[in-house]
Amino acid sequence: MAQDTAPLDGKVAVVTGSGQGLGLAYAQELARQGAAVVINDVDRQTAENAVATITRAGGRAVAVVAPVGSTETATALVDGAVEAFGRLDVLVTNAGVLRDKSLLKMTDEDFDLVIQVHLRGTFTCVREAYRYFKENGVAGRIITIGSPTGQYGNFGQTNYAAAKAGIVGMVRTWALEMKKAGVTANAVIPVAATAMTETVPYFRAAVEADRAGEPMPEFFRKELGFGSAADVAGLVAYLASDDAAGITGQAIGAGGDRLQVFSHPAPVVTEHRDGGWSFEALREQFPAIAAGRLQPVGETLPPLPAELQPADAR
């Protein structure tokens, strides 16, 4: 698999939450491009199976079994890379959990767990990886994983939306802090068939095609930018490469046949008023100022073509 001319030959990557799904696809593509990979999962057998898929294909991989979130796990991941392969060059923070509930049904535990794994886990792992990069003069790559939910919001995902939006905010800050050291930090926004989308009737035709090893309908791949985990992996490997040395602080979406670069938040309207904006002034003028300019909430999906609608919905 790894050849002398491979773009990531000689580099070492840690991918959190890489025992299966999207994380495994990222790890496999990094290995295919020449990197040695540290697989991370909470289940030992899942992690070992992932390692086996990479080594059978000619790559190099080891496993670190631990839940992401604590500094202890973050340190173990960095140490695991250095002990197994002598260095660390790339960190991909993919580990995550879901506890979807509407606001009044969401418990403190539901909120805290998702924040602990996604947001705090990204923070602790990036902090330890950057510490290693800076102390060893490595122009490393930080690749975090966001979500459309963090960009647009989604019903029943207060905890997940907060975590994913927070990750993008941290990336923009890290890009500033890490620039002098030559380290880049970016967020990938994947749109792919996962355990979460398997339960959504809208995506049923795409998920069933993916599960059967068949091409997804063009509507999903082009109109929605929705594809397989492998469709996102190329972007992760590219951002890990020397070719992407000038790309930092970005949120980049990938899925199916679509690639997107997200804008940073920016005002869509600016108005000035001498003396400032009192309650009375806002009551009088804000409706006209905001007319047609208030931003939509959530992601609007186009209607499914008739032939792709679930049979029970036709």
Short mmCIF file of C-alpha atoms in Angstrom, two decimals:
data_model
loop_
_atom_site.label_atom_id
_atom_site.label_comp_id
_atom_site.label_asym_id
_atom_site.label_seq_id
_atom_site.Cartn_x
_atom_site.Cartn_y
_atom_site.Cartn_z
CA MET A 1 0.00 0.00 0.00
CA ALA A 2 2.52 2.62 1.15
CA GLN A 3 5.13 3.36 -1.49
CA ASP A 4 8.11 5.71 -1.48
CA THR A 5 6.18 8.13 -3.69
CA ALA A 6 3.01 8.11 -1.58
CA PRO A 7 2.01 11.68 -0.59
CA LEU A 8 1.94 10.86 3.13
CA ASP A 9 4.90 8.50 3.18
CA GLY A 10 6.81 8.85 6.45
CA LYS A 11 3.99 10.66 8.23
CA VAL A 12 2.11 9.36 11.27
CA ALA A 13 -1.56 10.08 11.97
CA VAL A 14 -3.86 9.60 14.94
CA VAL A 15 -7.56 9.24 14.09
CA THR A 16 -9.92 9.23 17.06
CA GLY A 17 -13.09 7.18 16.85
CA SER A 18 -11.70 5.24 13.91
CA GLY A 19 -12.82 1.69 14.64
CA GLN A 20 -15.62 1.90 12.12
CA GLY A 21 -17.70 4.24 9.98
CA LEU A 22 -16.34 7.60 8.90
CA GLY A 23 -13.32 7.40 11.19
CA LEU A 24 -12.24 4.07 9.74
CA ALA A 25 -12.62 5.44 6.20
CA TYR A 26 -10.36 8.36 7.12
CA ALA A 27 -7.75 6.04 8.64
CA GLN A 28 -7.81 3.71 5.65
CA GLU A 29 -7.33 6.57 3.18
CA LEU A 30 -4.50 8.09 5.23
CA ALA A 31 -2.83 4.67 5.21
CA ARG A 32 -3.45 4.27 1.48
CA GLN A 33 -1.64 7.54 0.94
CA GLY A 34 1.35 6.27 2.93
CA ALA A 35 0.79 7.32 6.56
CA ALA A 36 1.16 5.05 9.54
CA VAL A 37 -2.04 5.26 11.58
CA VAL A 38 -3.07 5.04 15.23
CA ILE A 39 -6.61 3.65 15.44
CA ASN A 40 -8.69 4.71 18.43
CA ASP A 41 -11.93 3.18 19.71
CA VAL A 42 -13.56 2.35 23.04
CA ASP A 43 -13.98 -1.30 22.04
CA ARG A 44 -10.81 -3.39 21.75
CA GLN A 45 -12.13 -5.88 19.21
CA THR A 46 -13.47 -3.11 16.97
CA ALA A 47 -10.12 -1.33 17.13
CA GLU A 48 -8.16 -4.50 16.38
CA ASN A 49 -10.43 -5.32 13.45
CA ALA A 50 -9.79 -1.85 12.04
CA VAL A 51 -6.03 -2.29 12.42
CA ALA A 52 -6.31 -5.62 10.60
CA THR A 53 -8.08 -4.06 7.59
CA ILE A 54 -5.20 -1.62 7.19
CA THR A 55 -2.35 -4.08 7.72
CA ARG A 56 -3.95 -6.61 5.35
CA ALA A 57 -3.89 -3.92 2.67
CA GLY A 58 -0.17 -3.36 3.25
CA GLY A 59 -0.40 -0.37 5.60
CA ARG A 60 0.86 0.19 9.12
CA ALA A 61 -1.46 0.66 12.09
CA VAL A 62 -1.73 0.15 15.83
CA ALA A 63 -4.61 0.62 18.25
CA VAL A 64 -5.06 2.73 21.36
CA VAL A 65 -8.24 1.68 23.17
CA ALA A 66 -9.62 4.51 25.30
CA PRO A 67 -12.60 6.89 25.48
CA VAL A 68 -11.83 10.34 24.12
CA GLY A 69 -12.38 13.34 26.34
CA SER A 70 -9.78 13.27 29.08
CA THR A 71 -6.26 14.65 28.95
CA GLU A 72 -5.04 11.17 29.90
CA THR A 73 -6.48 9.70 26.69
CA ALA A 74 -5.12 12.57 24.61
CA THR A 75 -1.64 11.99 26.05
CA ALA A 76 -1.94 8.23 25.47
CA LEU A 77 -2.79 8.81 21.80
CA VAL A 78 0.20 11.05 21.20
CA ASP A 79 2.49 8.70 23.14
CA GLY A 80 1.08 5.73 21.25
CA ALA A 81 2.00 7.29 17.92
CA VAL A 82 5.51 8.17 19.05
CA GLU A 83 6.15 4.78 20.66
CA ALA A 84 4.89 2.79 17.68
CA PHE A 85 6.14 4.91 14.80
CA GLY A 86 8.60 7.45 16.21
CA ARG A 87 6.67 10.65 15.58
CA LEU A 88 3.29 12.36 15.06
CA ASP A 89 2.33 14.54 12.09
CA VAL A 90 -1.45 14.46 11.78
CA LEU A 91 -4.39 14.44 14.19
CA VAL A 92 -7.95 13.76 13.04
CA THR A 93 -10.53 14.27 15.81
CA ASN A 94 -13.48 12.15 14.72
CA ALA A 95 -14.69 10.48 17.94
CA GLY A 96 -18.26 11.24 18.90
CA VAL A 97 -21.53 10.07 20.38
CA LEU A 98 -25.17 11.08 19.95
CA ARG A 99 -27.85 11.62 22.59
CA ASP A 100 -30.61 13.18 20.51
CA LYS A 101 -33.59 14.60 22.43
CA SER A 102 -35.62 17.77 22.25
CA LEU A 103 -34.73 20.44 24.78
CA LEU A 104 -37.18 19.61 27.56
CA LYS A 105 -36.37 15.90 27.33
CA MET A 106 -32.60 16.33 27.25
CA THR A 107 -30.97 15.57 30.60
CA ASP A 108 -27.81 17.08 32.02
CA GLU A 109 -26.14 13.73 31.39
CA ASP A 110 -27.24 13.72 27.72
CA PHE A 111 -25.78 17.19 27.25
CA ASP A 112 -22.57 16.64 29.19
CA LEU A 113 -21.65 13.35 27.50
CA VAL A 114 -21.87 14.78 23.97
CA ILE A 115 -19.92 17.89 24.97
CA GLN A 116 -17.33 15.73 26.78
CA VAL A 117 -16.60 13.52 23.78
CA HIS A 118 -16.99 15.91 20.84
CA LEU A 119 -15.96 19.30 22.19
CA ARG A 120 -13.72 18.55 25.16
CA GLY A 121 -12.27 15.51 23.39
CA THR A 122 -11.31 17.67 20.42
CA PHE A 123 -9.81 20.29 22.73
CA THR A 124 -7.71 17.88 24.80
CA CYS A 125 -6.45 15.88 21.82
CA VAL A 126 -5.55 18.98 19.83
CA ARG A 127 -3.81 20.54 22.82
CA GLU A 128 -1.59 17.49 23.33
CA ALA A 129 -0.88 17.07 19.61
CA TYR A 130 0.02 20.75 19.23
CA ARG A 131 2.26 20.54 22.29
CA TYR A 132 4.14 17.70 20.57
CA PHE A 133 4.29 19.56 17.23
CA LYS A 134 5.65 22.74 18.80
CA GLU A 135 8.20 21.02 21.04
CA ASN A 136 9.52 18.92 18.15
CA GLY A 137 9.38 21.47 15.33
CA VAL A 138 6.74 19.54 13.37
CA ALA A 139 4.57 21.47 10.90
CA GLY A 140 1.66 19.27 11.82
CA ARG A 141 -1.92 19.02 10.61
CA ILE A 142 -5.00 19.32 12.82
CA ILE A 143 -8.17 18.07 11.10
CA THR A 144 -11.33 18.28 13.18
CA ILE A 145 -14.73 16.91 12.21
CA GLY A 146 -17.72 19.22 12.25
CA SER A 147 -21.28 18.63 11.02
CA PRO A 148 -24.03 20.36 9.05
CA THR A 149 -25.86 20.48 12.39
CA GLY A 150 -23.14 22.76 13.75
CA GLN A 151 -23.52 25.01 10.71
CA TYR A 152 -27.33 25.18 10.49
CA GLY A 153 -28.83 23.64 13.63
CA ASN A 154 -31.07 20.56 13.73
CA PHE A 155 -34.16 19.62 15.72
CA GLY A 156 -33.38 17.47 18.76
CA GLN A 157 -29.63 18.09 18.71
CA THR A 158 -28.94 20.92 21.15
CA ASN A 159 -25.89 19.12 22.56
CA TYR A 160 -24.49 18.02 19.20
CA ALA A 161 -25.07 21.41 17.55
CA ALA A 162 -23.30 23.18 20.41
CA ALA A 163 -20.33 20.82 20.22
CA LYS A 164 -19.94 20.95 16.44
CA ALA A 165 -20.35 24.72 16.23
CA GLY A 166 -17.82 25.03 19.05
CA ILE A 167 -15.31 22.90 17.16
CA VAL A 168 -15.41 25.27 14.18
CA GLY A 169 -14.96 28.22 16.53
CA MET A 170 -11.92 26.57 18.08
CA VAL A 171 -10.45 25.85 14.64
CA ARG A 172 -10.61 29.53 13.69
CA THR A 173 -8.81 30.41 16.92
CA TRP A 174 -6.20 27.67 16.57
CA ALA A 175 -5.39 28.76 13.02
CA LEU A 176 -4.26 32.08 14.51
CA GLU A 177 -2.40 30.56 17.45
CA MET A 178 -0.63 27.85 15.44
CA LYS A 179 0.35 29.88 12.38
CA LYS A 180 3.83 30.81 13.61
CA ALA A 181 4.62 27.12 14.25
CA GLY A 182 3.56 26.18 10.72
CA VAL A 183 0.69 23.99 12.00
CA THR A 184 -2.66 24.11 10.21
CA ALA A 185 -6.10 23.56 11.72
CA ASN A 186 -9.23 22.92 9.67
CA ALA A 187 -12.72 21.49 10.11
CA VAL A 188 -14.23 18.97 7.72
CA ILE A 189 -18.03 18.97 7.44
CA PRO A 190 -18.98 15.48 6.20
CA VAL A 191 -22.29 14.51 4.63
CA ALA A 192 -22.38 10.72 4.38
CA ALA A 193 -24.29 7.57 5.14
CA THR A 194 -23.80 6.92 8.86
CA ALA A 195 -25.66 5.25 11.72
CA MET A 196 -27.54 8.52 12.20
CA THR A 197 -28.76 8.84 8.62
CA GLU A 198 -29.76 5.18 8.47
CA THR A 199 -32.80 6.00 10.61
CA VAL A 200 -34.02 8.94 8.46
CA PRO A 201 -36.60 7.87 5.82
CA TYR A 202 -35.51 10.68 3.50
CA PHE A 203 -32.11 9.02 3.01
CA ARG A 204 -33.37 5.44 2.83
CA ALA A 205 -32.72 4.87 -0.88
CA ALA A 206 -29.17 6.20 -0.57
CA VAL A 207 -28.38 4.24 2.58
CA GLU A 208 -29.76 1.00 1.13
CA ALA A 209 -27.69 1.45 -2.03
CA ASP A 210 -24.56 2.11 0.01
CA ARG A 211 -25.19 -0.92 2.21
CA ALA A 212 -25.61 -3.10 -0.89
CA GLY A 213 -22.36 -1.81 -2.37
CA GLU A 214 -24.23 -0.12 -5.21
CA PRO A 215 -23.84 3.47 -6.49
CA MET A 216 -26.08 5.97 -4.74
CA PRO A 217 -28.71 7.71 -6.89
CA GLU A 218 -27.38 10.84 -8.58
CA PHE A 219 -29.95 13.01 -6.75
CA PHE A 220 -28.24 12.29 -3.43
CA ARG A 221 -24.68 12.54 -4.68
CA LYS A 222 -25.12 15.77 -6.64
CA GLU A 223 -28.14 17.66 -5.30
CA LEU A 224 -27.51 16.89 -1.63
CA GLY A 225 -23.79 16.19 -1.69
CA PHE A 226 -24.57 12.97 0.17
CA GLY A 227 -22.40 9.91 -0.35
CA SER A 228 -20.38 7.22 1.35
CA ALA A 229 -17.75 7.58 4.04
CA ALA A 230 -15.07 7.05 1.39
CA ASP A 231 -16.26 10.20 -0.41
CA VAL A 232 -15.15 12.33 2.56
CA ALA A 233 -11.85 10.55 3.18
CA GLY A 234 -10.02 12.11 0.24
CA LEU A 235 -10.45 15.59 1.72
CA VAL A 236 -9.10 14.44 5.08
CA ALA A 237 -6.01 12.95 3.44
CA TYR A 238 -5.50 16.05 1.29
CA LEU A 239 -5.62 18.37 4.31
CA ALA A 240 -3.07 16.09 6.00
CA SER A 241 -0.61 16.50 3.12
CA ASP A 242 2.13 19.01 2.40
CA ASP A 243 0.02 20.22 -0.54
CA ALA A 244 -2.42 21.78 1.96
CA ALA A 245 0.21 23.72 3.92
CA GLY A 246 -1.46 27.03 3.03
CA ILE A 247 -4.97 26.01 4.07
CA THR A 248 -5.92 26.78 7.67
CA GLY A 249 -8.86 28.06 9.71
CA GLN A 250 -11.37 26.72 7.19
CA ALA A 251 -14.59 24.74 7.39
CA ILE A 252 -14.79 22.57 4.28
CA GLY A 253 -17.71 20.33 3.41
CA ALA A 254 -17.46 17.07 1.48
CA GLY A 255 -20.02 14.50 0.47
CA GLY A 256 -20.94 12.57 -2.64
CA ASP A 257 -19.85 14.59 -5.67
CA ARG A 258 -19.90 17.93 -3.84
CA LEU A 259 -17.20 20.03 -2.17
CA GLN A 260 -18.02 23.24 -0.25
CA VAL A 261 -16.00 25.94 1.48
CA PHE A 262 -18.13 27.54 4.20
CA SER A 263 -18.00 31.27 4.83
CA HIS A 264 -17.16 32.67 8.22
CA PRO A 265 -20.15 34.35 9.89
CA ALA A 266 -20.57 37.85 8.48
CA PRO A 267 -23.24 40.54 8.79
CA VAL A 268 -25.90 40.44 6.07
CA VAL A 269 -27.11 43.95 6.85
CA THR A 270 -25.55 46.94 8.61
CA GLU A 271 -27.43 50.09 9.60
CA HIS A 272 -26.30 53.15 11.58
CA ARG A 273 -28.33 55.62 13.60
CA ASP A 274 -27.06 58.74 15.27
CA GLY A 275 -27.30 58.33 19.03
CA GLY A 276 -27.60 54.54 18.88
CA TRP A 277 -30.49 52.11 18.79
CA SER A 278 -33.07 52.65 21.53
CA PHE A 279 -36.02 50.38 22.07
CA GLU A 280 -38.30 52.93 20.44
CA ALA A 281 -36.05 53.29 17.41
CA LEU A 282 -35.85 49.52 16.98
CA ARG A 283 -39.61 49.11 17.28
CA GLU A 284 -40.08 51.71 14.58
CA GLN A 285 -37.31 50.77 12.16
CA PHE A 286 -36.25 47.15 12.69
CA PRO A 287 -39.14 45.53 10.77
CA ALA A 288 -38.13 47.42 7.61
CA ILE A 289 -34.41 46.81 8.20
CA ALA A 290 -34.91 43.05 8.69
CA ALA A 291 -37.50 42.51 5.97
CA GLY A 292 -36.31 39.64 3.81
CA ARG A 293 -32.94 39.58 5.54
CA LEU A 294 -33.49 37.39 8.59
CA GLN A 295 -31.57 34.15 8.22
CA PRO A 296 -33.21 30.74 7.82
CA VAL A 297 -32.88 28.20 10.62
CA GLY A 298 -32.03 24.56 9.94
CA GLU A 299 -31.11 22.94 6.64
CA THR A 300 -33.82 22.81 3.99
CA LEU A 301 -33.81 19.62 1.93
CA PRO A 302 -35.33 19.57 -1.57
CA PRO A 303 -38.31 17.25 -2.21
CA LEU A 304 -37.34 13.68 -3.03
CA PRO A 305 -38.03 12.61 -6.61
CA ALA A 306 -41.03 10.27 -6.69
CA GLU A 307 -38.94 7.22 -7.56
CA LEU A 308 -36.71 7.74 -4.49
CA GLN A 309 -39.50 8.20 -1.96
CA PRO A 310 -39.96 5.37 0.57
CA ALA A 311 -42.71 2.99 -0.52
CA ASP A 312 -44.78 3.76 2.57
CA ALA A 313 -44.71 7.48 1.75
CA ARG A 314 -45.87 7.27 -1.87
#
